[in-house]
Coordinates of C-alpha atoms and ligand atoms in Angstrom, one line a residue:
Chain A
M1 CA 5.1 -15.5 35.4
T2 CA 4.7 -12.8 32.8
A3 CA 7.1 -11.7 30.1
H4 CA 9.7 -9.0 30.8
F5 CA 9.9 -6.0 28.5
S6 CA 12.7 -3.5 28.3
G7 CA 12.6 0.2 27.7
R8 CA 14.1 3.5 28.8
L9 CA 13.1 5.1 32.1
F10 CA 13.1 8.8 32.9
G11 CA 12.3 10.4 36.2
P12 CA 13.6 12.0 39.4
A13 CA 16.8 10.4 40.7
L14 CA 17.6 9.1 37.2
P15 CA 20.1 10.5 34.7
G16 CA 18.6 13.2 32.5
T17 CA 19.2 11.1 29.4
G18 CA 17.3 8.2 30.9
M19 CA 18.3 4.7 31.8
A20 CA 17.8 1.3 30.3
A21 CA 15.1 -0.4 32.3
S22 CA 13.3 -3.6 32.5
G23 CA 9.6 -4.0 33.4
R24 CA 7.0 -6.7 34.1
W25 CA 3.3 -6.9 35.1
E26 CA 2.4 -8.3 38.5
G27 CA -1.4 -8.5 38.3
D28 CA -2.6 -4.8 38.1
M29 CA 0.8 -3.5 39.2
L30 CA 3.5 -2.4 36.8
R31 CA 7.0 -3.1 38.2
V32 CA 10.0 -1.3 36.7
A33 CA 13.7 -1.7 37.6
A34 CA 16.5 0.5 36.3
G35 CA 19.9 0.0 38.0
A36 CA 19.3 0.3 41.7
V37 CA 15.9 2.0 41.2
E38 CA 12.9 -0.1 41.7
L39 CA 9.4 1.3 41.1
A40 CA 5.9 0.1 41.2
A41 CA 2.7 1.8 39.8
P42 CA -0.9 0.6 39.7
A43 CA -2.4 0.2 36.2
A44 CA -5.2 2.6 36.9
E45 CA -2.7 5.5 37.4
L46 CA -0.9 4.9 34.1
R47 CA -1.2 7.1 31.1
I48 CA -0.2 5.6 27.8
D49 CA 0.4 7.6 24.6
G50 CA 2.5 7.9 21.5
A51 CA 5.4 10.3 22.2
G52 CA 8.8 11.3 21.3
F53 CA 10.1 12.2 17.8
N54 CA 7.2 11.7 15.3
A55 CA 5.2 10.0 18.1
E56 CA 7.1 6.8 17.2
R57 CA 7.5 5.5 20.7
V58 CA 5.0 4.4 23.3
R59 CA 5.3 6.3 26.5
V60 CA 4.0 4.9 29.8
S61 CA 3.9 7.7 32.3
W62 CA 2.7 8.0 35.9
Q63 CA 3.0 10.4 38.8
S64 CA 4.6 9.2 42.0
A65 CA 5.3 10.8 45.3
D66 CA 8.7 12.1 44.2
G67 CA 7.8 13.2 40.7
A68 CA 6.8 12.2 37.2
Y69 CA 8.1 9.1 35.6
A70 CA 8.1 8.0 32.0
L71 CA 9.0 4.6 30.5
F72 CA 9.5 4.6 26.7
L73 CA 9.0 1.3 24.8
E74 CA 10.9 1.6 21.5
Q75 CA 10.7 -1.7 19.6
P76 CA 7.4 -3.2 18.5
S77 CA 8.4 -6.5 20.2
E78 CA 8.6 -4.6 23.6
R79 CA 5.1 -3.3 23.0
V80 CA 3.8 -6.8 22.4
A81 CA 5.4 -8.1 25.6
F82 CA 4.1 -5.1 27.5
N83 CA 0.6 -5.7 26.1
A84 CA 0.7 -9.4 26.8
G85 CA 0.3 -9.1 30.6
A86 CA -1.4 -5.8 30.7
P87 CA -4.9 -5.3 32.3
A88 CA -7.7 -4.5 29.8
P89 CA -7.9 -0.7 30.2
V90 CA -4.1 -0.4 29.6
A91 CA -4.4 -2.5 26.4
L92 CA -7.1 -0.1 25.2
Q93 CA -4.9 3.0 25.8
L94 CA -2.0 1.3 24.0
A95 CA -4.2 0.7 20.9
A96 CA -5.1 4.4 20.9
A97 CA -1.5 5.4 21.2
G98 CA -0.7 3.4 18.0
R99 CA -3.4 5.2 16.1
K100 CA -1.9 8.5 16.9
G101 CA 1.3 7.5 15.2
R102 CA -0.5 6.2 12.2
C103 CA -2.5 9.4 11.9
T104 CA 0.7 11.5 11.8
E105 CA 2.0 9.3 9.1
A106 CA -1.2 9.6 7.0
R107 CA -1.0 13.4 7.3
L108 CA 2.6 13.4 6.1
R109 CA 1.7 11.3 3.1
L110 CA -1.1 13.8 2.2
G111 CA 1.4 16.6 2.6
W112 CA 3.9 15.0 0.2
A113 CA 1.1 14.4 -2.3
L114 CA 0.0 18.1 -2.2
L115 CA 3.6 19.3 -2.5
G116 CA 4.1 16.9 -5.5
L117 CA 0.9 18.2 -7.1
F118 CA 1.9 21.8 -6.6
L119 CA 5.3 21.2 -8.3
L120 CA 3.7 19.2 -11.1
L121 CA 0.9 21.6 -11.8
P122 CA 2.6 23.7 -14.6
F123 CA 3.6 20.4 -16.4
L124 CA 0.1 19.1 -16.1
A125 CA -1.3 22.3 -17.6
L126 CA 1.2 22.0 -20.4
A127 CA 0.2 18.5 -21.1
A128 CA -3.5 19.4 -21.2
F129 CA -2.7 22.3 -23.5
L130 CA -0.7 20.2 -25.9
W131 CA -3.5 17.6 -25.9
Q132 CA -6.3 20.1 -26.5
A133 CA -4.4 23.0 -28.1
D134 CA -6.7 23.6 -31.0
T135 CA -9.9 23.5 -28.9
V136 CA -8.3 25.9 -26.3
A137 CA -7.0 28.3 -29.0
T138 CA -10.3 28.4 -30.8
W139 CA -12.2 29.0 -27.5
V140 CA -9.8 31.9 -26.6
A141 CA -9.8 33.3 -30.2
E142 CA -13.6 33.6 -30.1
R143 CA -13.4 35.7 -27.0
V144 CA -10.7 38.2 -28.1
P145 CA -12.5 41.5 -29.0
P146 CA -11.5 43.1 -32.4
E147 CA -9.7 46.0 -30.6
Q148 CA -7.5 43.6 -28.8
E149 CA -6.8 41.8 -32.1
A150 CA -5.8 45.2 -33.6
R151 CA -3.4 45.7 -30.7
I152 CA -1.8 42.3 -31.3
G153 CA -1.5 43.4 -35.0
E154 CA 0.3 46.7 -33.9
L155 CA 2.6 44.8 -31.7
T156 CA 3.5 42.4 -34.5
L157 CA 4.0 45.2 -36.9
A158 CA 6.4 46.9 -34.5
Q159 CA 8.4 43.7 -34.2
V160 CA 8.3 43.2 -38.0
R161 CA 9.8 46.7 -38.5
T162 CA 12.8 45.8 -36.4
R163 CA 13.5 42.7 -38.6
M164 CA 12.9 44.0 -42.1
H165 CA 12.6 47.2 -44.1
L166 CA 9.0 47.9 -45.1
I167 CA 8.3 49.8 -48.4
E168 CA 5.3 52.1 -47.7
T169 CA 5.3 54.3 -50.8
G170 CA 5.7 53.8 -54.5
P171 CA 3.9 51.8 -57.1
A172 CA 4.2 48.4 -55.4
A173 CA 2.9 49.6 -52.0
E174 CA 0.2 51.4 -53.9
A175 CA -0.8 48.3 -55.9
V176 CA -1.0 46.1 -52.8
R177 CA -3.2 48.7 -51.0
T178 CA -5.5 49.1 -54.0
V179 CA -6.1 45.4 -54.5
G180 CA -6.3 44.8 -50.7
A181 CA -8.9 47.5 -50.2
R182 CA -11.1 45.9 -52.9
L183 CA -10.8 42.5 -51.3
T184 CA -11.6 43.7 -47.8
A185 CA -14.4 46.2 -48.4
G186 CA -16.8 46.2 -45.5
S187 CA -14.5 44.2 -43.2
R188 CA -14.7 44.7 -39.4
Y189 CA -10.9 45.0 -39.4
R190 CA -8.8 48.0 -40.3
Y191 CA -6.3 46.6 -42.8
R192 CA -2.8 47.8 -43.2
W193 CA -0.8 46.7 -46.2
Y194 CA 3.0 46.6 -46.5
V195 CA 5.6 45.4 -48.9
A196 CA 8.7 44.0 -47.3
D197 CA 12.0 44.7 -49.0
R198 CA 13.0 41.0 -49.1
P199 CA 13.8 38.6 -52.0
E200 CA 11.8 35.6 -50.7
V201 CA 8.5 34.7 -52.3
N202 CA 6.4 35.0 -49.1
A203 CA 3.5 36.8 -47.5
F204 CA 1.9 36.7 -44.1
A205 CA -1.0 38.2 -42.2
A206 CA -0.9 39.2 -38.6
P207 CA -4.1 39.2 -36.5
G208 CA -6.1 42.4 -36.7
G209 CA -5.4 43.0 -40.4
V210 CA -1.7 43.6 -40.9
V211 CA -0.7 42.0 -44.2
V212 CA 2.9 41.9 -45.4
V213 CA 3.9 40.9 -48.9
F214 CA 7.5 40.3 -49.7
A215 CA 9.0 42.0 -52.8
G216 CA 10.1 38.6 -54.1
L217 CA 6.5 37.6 -54.3
I218 CA 5.5 40.6 -56.4
R219 CA 8.4 40.0 -58.7
A220 CA 7.3 36.4 -59.1
A221 CA 3.7 37.3 -60.0
D222 CA 3.1 37.7 -63.8
T223 CA -0.3 39.5 -63.4
P224 CA -1.9 41.6 -60.7
E225 CA -4.5 38.9 -60.5
E226 CA -1.9 36.5 -59.2
L227 CA -1.0 39.0 -56.4
A228 CA -4.7 39.4 -55.7
G229 CA -5.0 35.6 -55.3
V230 CA -2.3 35.6 -52.6
L231 CA -3.8 38.6 -50.9
A232 CA -7.3 37.0 -50.9
H233 CA -5.9 33.9 -49.3
E234 CA -4.0 35.8 -46.7
T235 CA -7.0 38.1 -46.0
A236 CA -9.1 34.9 -45.5
H237 CA -6.6 33.8 -42.8
V238 CA -7.2 37.1 -41.0
E239 CA -11.0 37.1 -41.4
L240 CA -11.3 33.4 -40.3
R241 CA -9.0 34.3 -37.3
H242 CA -6.5 31.6 -38.3
S243 CA -3.6 33.9 -37.5
L244 CA -5.1 34.8 -34.1
K245 CA -5.6 31.2 -33.2
G246 CA -2.1 30.4 -34.3
A247 CA -0.7 33.2 -32.3
I248 CA -2.7 32.1 -29.2
K249 CA -1.5 28.6 -29.7
G250 CA 2.1 29.7 -30.0
L251 CA 1.9 32.2 -27.2
G252 CA 0.0 29.9 -25.0
L253 CA 2.6 27.2 -25.4
R254 CA 5.3 29.6 -24.8
A255 CA 3.6 31.1 -21.7
L256 CA 3.0 27.7 -20.3
L257 CA 6.5 26.6 -21.1
A258 CA 7.9 29.7 -19.4
L259 CA 5.7 28.9 -16.4
A260 CA 6.8 25.3 -16.3
L261 CA 10.4 26.2 -16.6
G262 CA 10.0 29.1 -14.1
D263 CA 11.2 31.8 -16.5
L264 CA 8.3 34.2 -17.1
A265 CA 10.4 37.1 -18.3
N266 CA 10.2 38.6 -21.8
T267 CA 10.1 35.2 -23.6
V268 CA 6.5 35.7 -24.6
A269 CA 6.0 38.9 -26.7
G270 CA 9.3 39.1 -28.5
D271 CA 9.1 36.1 -30.8
L272 CA 5.6 36.6 -32.0
A273 CA 6.7 38.2 -35.3
A274 CA 9.1 35.4 -36.0
D275 CA 6.3 32.9 -35.4
L276 CA 3.9 34.7 -37.8
T277 CA 6.3 34.7 -40.7
E278 CA 6.7 30.9 -40.3
M279 CA 3.3 30.1 -39.1
K280 CA 1.9 26.9 -40.5
F281 CA -1.8 26.3 -40.7
S282 CA -3.6 23.0 -40.8
R283 CA -4.7 21.5 -44.0
D284 CA -8.3 22.2 -43.1
A285 CA -7.4 25.9 -42.4
E286 CA -5.7 26.2 -45.8
A287 CA -8.7 24.7 -47.6
E288 CA -11.0 27.1 -45.7
A289 CA -8.8 30.1 -46.6
D290 CA -8.9 29.1 -50.3
Q291 CA -12.7 28.9 -50.3
E292 CA -13.1 32.2 -48.4
G293 CA -10.4 33.9 -50.7
L294 CA -12.2 32.7 -53.7
Q295 CA -15.5 34.2 -52.5
R296 CA -13.7 37.5 -51.8
L297 CA -12.1 37.6 -55.3
V298 CA -15.4 37.0 -57.0
A299 CA -17.2 39.5 -54.7
A300 CA -14.6 42.1 -55.5
G301 CA -14.9 41.4 -59.3
I302 CA -11.4 40.1 -59.6
S303 CA -10.7 37.0 -61.7
P304 CA -10.0 34.1 -59.4
H305 CA -7.8 32.2 -61.9
G306 CA -4.8 34.0 -60.7
M307 CA -4.8 32.2 -57.4
P308 CA -4.3 28.6 -58.6
A309 CA -2.1 29.8 -61.4
F310 CA 0.3 31.4 -59.1
F311 CA 0.6 28.5 -56.6
D312 CA 0.9 26.1 -59.6
K313 CA 3.7 28.1 -61.0
L314 CA 5.6 28.1 -57.7
A315 CA 5.0 24.4 -57.2
K316 CA 6.6 23.8 -60.6
A317 CA 9.5 26.1 -59.9
E318 CA 10.2 24.5 -56.6
G319 CA 12.4 21.8 -58.0
G320 CA 14.7 24.3 -59.7
A321 CA 16.9 27.0 -58.2
A322 CA 14.0 29.3 -57.5
P323 CA 14.4 32.0 -54.8
A324 CA 13.4 30.8 -51.4
L325 CA 9.8 29.9 -51.8
S326 CA 8.9 30.3 -48.2
I327 CA 5.2 30.7 -49.0
L328 CA 5.0 27.1 -50.1
S329 CA 6.4 25.8 -46.8
T330 CA 3.9 27.8 -44.8
H331 CA 0.9 27.4 -47.1
P332 CA 1.7 24.1 -48.9
A333 CA 0.1 24.1 -52.4
S334 CA -0.7 20.5 -52.7
A335 CA -1.9 19.2 -56.0
E336 CA -5.1 18.2 -54.2
R337 CA -5.6 21.7 -53.0
M338 CA -5.2 23.2 -56.4
E339 CA -7.5 20.6 -57.9
T340 CA -10.2 21.5 -55.5
L341 CA -9.7 25.2 -56.2
R342 CA -10.0 24.7 -60.0
R343 CA -13.1 22.6 -59.6
E344 CA -14.7 25.3 -57.5
I345 CA -13.8 28.0 -60.0
A346 CA -15.3 25.9 -62.8
A347 CA -18.5 25.5 -60.8
L348 CA -18.9 29.3 -60.6
P349 CA -21.6 30.9 -62.8
A350 CA -19.9 31.9 -66.0
R351 CA -18.9 35.6 -65.9
S352 CA -16.2 37.8 -67.3
F353 CA -13.9 39.7 -65.0
E354 CA -12.3 43.0 -65.9
P355 CA -8.5 42.9 -65.6
L356 CA -7.1 44.9 -62.7
A357 CA -6.2 48.4 -63.9
L358 CA -2.6 48.4 -62.7
D359 CA 0.6 49.2 -64.5
W360 CA 2.0 45.8 -63.5
V361 CA 5.3 46.3 -65.4
A362 CA 5.9 49.6 -63.5
V363 CA 5.0 47.9 -60.2
R364 CA 7.6 45.1 -60.8
E365 CA 10.2 47.4 -62.0
S366 CA 9.9 49.6 -59.0
L367 CA 11.2 46.6 -57.0
V368 CA 14.0 45.6 -59.2
K369 CA 17.4 46.7 -57.9
Chain B
M1 CA 27.2 -5.6 14.3
A2 CA 29.8 -4.5 16.7
M3 CA 30.7 -0.8 16.7
D4 CA 34.3 0.3 16.4
V5 CA 35.6 1.8 19.5
V6 CA 37.2 5.1 18.8
D7 CA 39.4 7.3 20.9
F8 CA 39.2 11.0 20.2
E9 CA 40.5 14.4 21.2
I10 CA 39.0 17.8 20.6
F11 CA 41.3 20.7 20.0
G12 CA 40.7 24.5 20.0
T13 CA 38.2 26.6 21.8
E14 CA 35.9 28.5 19.4
M15 CA 37.1 27.0 16.1
Q16 CA 37.5 23.4 16.9
Y17 CA 38.5 20.2 15.3
V18 CA 38.3 16.6 16.5
E19 CA 41.0 14.1 16.1
V20 CA 39.8 10.6 15.9
E21 CA 42.2 7.7 16.7
L22 CA 41.7 4.5 14.8
D23 CA 43.2 1.1 15.7
P24 CA 44.3 -1.0 12.7
G25 CA 41.2 -2.1 10.8
E26 CA 39.0 0.5 12.5
A27 CA 37.1 3.1 10.5
A28 CA 35.2 6.4 10.9
V29 CA 32.5 8.0 8.6
G30 CA 32.3 11.7 7.9
E31 CA 31.1 14.2 5.4
A32 CA 34.0 14.4 2.9
G33 CA 34.0 18.1 3.2
A34 CA 34.6 18.1 6.9
M35 CA 38.0 16.2 6.8
M36 CA 40.9 18.3 7.9
Y37 CA 43.8 15.9 7.7
M38 CA 44.6 12.2 8.0
Q39 CA 47.8 10.4 8.8
D40 CA 49.6 8.1 6.4
G41 CA 48.0 4.7 6.4
I42 CA 44.4 5.9 6.4
Q43 CA 42.5 5.1 3.3
M44 CA 39.6 7.2 2.2
D45 CA 36.8 5.4 0.6
T46 CA 33.6 6.7 -0.9
V47 CA 30.7 4.4 -0.4
F48 CA 27.2 4.5 -1.7
G49 CA 24.6 5.2 0.9
D50 CA 25.5 5.9 4.5
G51 CA 28.4 3.6 5.1
S52 CA 26.6 1.3 7.5
Q53 CA 26.6 -2.4 6.5
Q54 CA 23.0 -3.0 7.3
G55 CA 19.9 -3.3 5.2
G56 CA 21.1 -5.1 2.1
L57 CA 20.9 -3.6 -1.4
F58 CA 17.4 -2.4 -1.2
G59 CA 18.0 -0.7 2.1
K60 CA 21.1 1.0 0.7
L61 CA 19.2 2.2 -2.4
L62 CA 16.4 3.5 -0.1
G63 CA 19.0 5.3 2.0
A64 CA 20.6 6.8 -1.1
G65 CA 17.3 7.8 -2.5
K66 CA 16.5 9.7 0.7
R67 CA 19.8 11.4 0.7
L68 CA 19.2 12.4 -2.9
L69 CA 15.8 13.8 -2.0
T70 CA 17.2 15.9 0.8
G71 CA 19.9 17.3 -1.4
E72 CA 22.7 15.6 0.3
S73 CA 25.5 13.8 -1.3
L74 CA 24.7 10.2 -2.4
F75 CA 28.0 9.0 -1.1
T76 CA 29.5 9.0 2.4
T77 CA 33.2 8.9 3.0
V78 CA 34.7 6.1 5.1
F79 CA 38.1 6.5 6.6
H80 CA 39.8 3.1 7.2
N81 CA 43.0 2.6 9.1
E82 CA 44.9 0.2 6.8
G83 CA 48.2 0.6 8.7
D84 CA 49.6 -1.6 11.4
G85 CA 49.5 0.9 14.2
K86 CA 47.1 3.6 15.6
R87 CA 46.4 6.3 13.1
R88 CA 44.6 9.6 13.3
V89 CA 42.1 11.5 11.1
A90 CA 40.8 14.9 12.0
F91 CA 37.5 16.6 11.2
A92 CA 37.1 20.4 11.5
A93 CA 34.1 22.4 12.5
P94 CA 32.8 24.4 9.5
Y95 CA 32.3 27.6 11.5
P96 CA 32.8 29.0 15.0
G97 CA 31.2 26.8 17.6
K98 CA 31.6 23.6 19.6
I99 CA 32.1 20.0 18.6
V100 CA 29.8 17.8 20.7
P101 CA 30.8 14.2 21.3
V102 CA 27.8 12.0 21.9
H103 CA 28.2 8.4 23.0
L104 CA 25.1 6.9 21.4
A105 CA 25.0 3.9 23.9
E106 CA 24.5 6.4 26.7
V107 CA 21.5 8.1 25.1
G108 CA 19.7 4.8 24.2
G109 CA 21.3 4.1 20.8
T110 CA 19.6 6.8 18.7
L111 CA 20.1 10.6 18.3
I112 CA 18.1 12.9 16.1
C113 CA 20.2 15.9 14.8
Q114 CA 19.9 18.8 12.5
K115 CA 20.9 17.9 9.0
D116 CA 23.8 20.4 8.9
S117 CA 25.1 19.5 12.4
F118 CA 26.6 16.0 11.8
L119 CA 30.4 16.0 11.6
C120 CA 31.6 12.4 11.9
A121 CA 31.1 9.1 13.7
A122 CA 32.6 5.7 14.3
K123 CA 31.9 3.4 11.4
G124 CA 28.9 1.2 12.2
V125 CA 26.9 4.2 13.3
S126 CA 24.2 4.4 10.7
L127 CA 23.3 7.7 9.3
G128 CA 19.7 7.9 8.3
I129 CA 17.3 10.6 7.2
A130 CA 14.4 11.3 9.6
F131 CA 11.6 13.4 8.2
Q132 CA 9.7 15.3 10.7
K133 CA 6.3 13.8 10.2
K134 CA 4.3 16.5 11.8
L135 CA 3.2 18.5 8.8
G136 CA 3.4 21.9 10.4
V137 CA 7.1 21.5 10.6
G138 CA 7.4 20.8 7.0
L139 CA 5.3 23.7 5.9
F140 CA 6.4 26.4 8.2
G141 CA 9.7 25.4 9.7
G142 CA 12.0 24.6 6.9
E143 CA 14.9 23.9 9.2
G144 CA 13.3 21.3 11.3
F145 CA 11.8 19.3 8.5
I146 CA 14.6 17.1 7.5
M147 CA 16.6 15.7 10.3
Q148 CA 19.4 13.2 10.5
K149 CA 19.1 10.0 12.6
L150 CA 22.2 8.5 14.0
E151 CA 21.9 5.0 15.3
G152 CA 24.5 2.7 16.9
D153 CA 26.4 2.6 20.2
G154 CA 29.6 4.3 19.3
W155 CA 30.7 7.9 19.4
A156 CA 29.1 10.5 17.1
F157 CA 30.3 14.1 16.7
V158 CA 27.9 16.9 16.0
H159 CA 28.7 20.6 15.6
A160 CA 26.9 23.4 17.4
G161 CA 27.3 26.9 16.1
G162 CA 28.2 29.7 18.5
T163 CA 27.8 28.7 22.1
L164 CA 26.4 25.2 23.1
L165 CA 23.6 24.7 25.5
E166 CA 23.0 21.2 26.9
R167 CA 19.7 20.7 28.7
T168 CA 18.0 17.6 30.1
L169 CA 14.3 17.9 30.2
Q170 CA 12.2 16.2 32.8
P171 CA 9.1 14.3 31.7
G172 CA 6.6 16.9 30.5
E173 CA 9.1 19.8 30.7
L174 CA 8.7 22.1 27.7
L175 CA 11.2 24.4 26.0
R176 CA 10.4 26.8 23.2
V177 CA 13.3 27.4 20.8
D178 CA 14.0 28.8 17.4
T179 CA 13.9 26.0 14.9
G180 CA 17.4 26.8 13.7
C181 CA 18.8 26.6 17.2
V182 CA 18.1 22.9 17.6
V183 CA 21.3 20.8 17.2
A184 CA 20.2 17.4 18.4
F185 CA 17.9 15.7 20.8
Q186 CA 17.1 12.3 22.1
P187 CA 14.3 10.5 20.3
T188 CA 12.2 10.5 23.4
V189 CA 11.9 14.3 23.1
D190 CA 8.7 15.4 21.3
F191 CA 9.6 18.0 18.6
D192 CA 6.9 20.1 17.2
I193 CA 6.3 23.5 15.6
Q194 CA 4.1 26.2 17.1
F195 CA 2.8 29.3 15.5
V196 CA 3.4 32.2 17.9
G197 CA 2.2 35.7 17.2
K198 CA -0.6 37.4 15.2
V199 CA -1.5 37.1 11.6
K200 CA -0.7 40.8 11.1
S201 CA 2.8 40.5 12.3
A202 CA 3.1 37.3 10.2
L203 CA 2.3 39.4 7.2
F204 CA 4.4 42.4 8.0
G205 CA 7.1 41.3 10.4
G206 CA 8.0 37.8 9.4
E207 CA 10.6 37.2 12.0
G208 CA 10.5 34.6 14.8
L209 CA 6.9 33.6 14.2
F210 CA 7.4 29.9 14.4
F211 CA 9.0 28.2 17.3
A212 CA 10.0 24.6 17.9
T213 CA 8.7 23.1 21.1
L214 CA 10.8 20.4 22.7
S215 CA 9.1 18.5 25.4
G216 CA 10.8 16.1 27.7
P217 CA 11.9 13.7 28.8
G218 CA 15.4 13.6 27.3
K219 CA 18.5 15.6 26.5
V220 CA 18.6 18.4 24.0
W221 CA 21.6 20.2 22.5
L222 CA 21.0 23.8 21.3
Q223 CA 23.2 26.2 19.4
S224 CA 23.3 30.0 19.8
L225 CA 24.3 30.6 16.2
P226 CA 22.5 28.6 13.4
L227 CA 24.3 28.6 10.1
S228 CA 21.3 30.0 8.3
R229 CA 21.2 33.1 10.6
L230 CA 24.9 33.7 10.1
A231 CA 24.5 33.2 6.4
N232 CA 21.6 35.6 6.2
R233 CA 23.5 38.3 8.1
I234 CA 26.4 38.0 5.7
I235 CA 24.3 38.0 2.6
L236 CA 22.3 41.0 3.9
S237 CA 25.4 43.0 4.4
A238 CA 27.2 41.9 1.2
P239 CA 27.1 44.6 -1.5
V240 CA 26.3 42.0 -4.2
A241 CA 24.5 39.0 -2.8
G242 CA 25.4 36.0 -4.8
G243 CA 24.0 33.5 -2.3
Q244 CA 20.5 32.4 -1.6
S245 CA 18.8 33.4 1.5
R246 CA 17.9 30.3 3.5
G247 CA 14.9 31.0 5.7
E248 CA 14.5 29.9 9.3
G249 CA 10.9 29.3 9.1
S250 CA 10.1 30.1 5.6
L251 CA 6.8 29.1 4.1
L252 CA 7.0 25.7 2.4
G253 CA 10.5 25.2 3.9
G254 CA 13.2 26.2 1.5
M255 CA 15.0 23.0 2.4
A256 CA 12.3 20.7 1.3
L257 CA 11.8 22.4 -2.0
G258 CA 15.5 22.9 -2.5
G259 CA 16.0 19.3 -1.8
L260 CA 13.4 18.1 -4.2
L261 CA 14.6 20.3 -7.0
G262 CA 18.2 19.5 -6.8
G263 CA 19.1 21.8 -4.0
D264 CA 22.4 23.1 -3.0
D265 CA 25.1 20.6 -2.3
E266 CA 26.5 21.4 1.1
Ligands
LIG1 ZN1 -2.6 29.8 -46.2

């Protein structure tokens, strides 16, 4: 006496929605009863496969004289009972049917994994960028041709013009241009020098050689050598491509963020100028710019003492009610940094520098309102 | 657990609603937005998950998680008759079509239906999510990807847009249909997606390239007017389209992505 198993039977003379049925094995013969219908089919004529929605069910089908029949086994327990009395070839087919269902399942999992990866990709890229931002920015910066750098400079300049008024004529603009030209003689960049009509003590350099000095900084400098010190430092940031790397870092982050958040429109270019006026460089980059600036001052025959003197003065004034000393927040003049600078100046071969031939009083007065 | 026995009555011809009669203590579940009216004495209760009492806490959480993933509400609404006599609650079809009563016991205890088609059921009928596990469906036939699985032995009501077609397929009999036109089918029916047409027309035409194949045996319910088709026509002819086009056969299945990323709450 073998176990009975239940399922749902479909076939001719049965309702289209099938009928609850009970089956059992009688040797090599499958016997199925559903209501008044009683059927028998030899095991050799049975076909067994995974079928139905998601191939979740086991279908036992056979052809009889009046048409095709199919018995669906739904619960795993029914499959066990069916298998218990089944002849060997049937058991083999049943095992294969189970594999089909599992294969569908595995493919679904793979699909979900791919979809998940696809959705996470921008965030992964962002994480990788944050992690290796400096390396990536340096790598990219080294591959930007000078013409491209100049274009970034133009773009920045256009943005700066919309934010602040630039003084392009008069003694102050003239003075900045003269000193700047001496510091950048023979450079691969075409420098453009501007004075911004703003009270803050600040200066910044855009990639490609756009240098902007704020009127407040010129008023705060006691000698043209102090201005030269700042210009030399800013020039060094351009020559060492610090500004470019910073811009790439800023833009890259923004571009990736925009991608991750799905908003690629106009967020990228517009804020570049704002970034540059507030761009902070690493401590290493500042030290490097000091060194390079110092070299340029000496090479141009300008006394380098103005550089530490100016930053020292600002650092002392910082505690008081000085006008916004933005330059200190973007190029922090640590005591350590000034110390190094003085030591390097002292180590230079003794030599006398001719003072810059500028009417400094007139320059400063031209900016007083 | 025993299912509640529900008496019902369907009103209207093209814009139908179903009135479900509940004995004292009986209950029905439905999408909250589908309720039309209820008599005094019926309490509305929002429950976490699908309202079936099976599966314990973990099962409920899993059910809720699936609903969240598919962009459906985390909660189902249960309508209890707390009165001492028979009370009625009515659920209305969301757009022109027919309400289809399916007695789950008669179809073997399980019904797979399109996510948007479910209207209401006797409490005790469990509402599950059934992902179509054949990958092609997920990638190319957004509409057939996430289905709803109704289990139990009571009455369930699904809605078919436009005109309803009921077919019973013989073993091996095959029917090709637009994915959006499938309302429900018995789980013995094999549901798959087939790519029909040429790559060129796939690139330049885009319409009707993917078909669902339903192979018997079992009963299938089809609708002549899928909601997405109606919605697309309306959006296309609206001067300012504020809605989102919902593809019938869009690449990567708008439904799946929409569901994952929050989705629209219908
Ligand atoms: Zn600096």
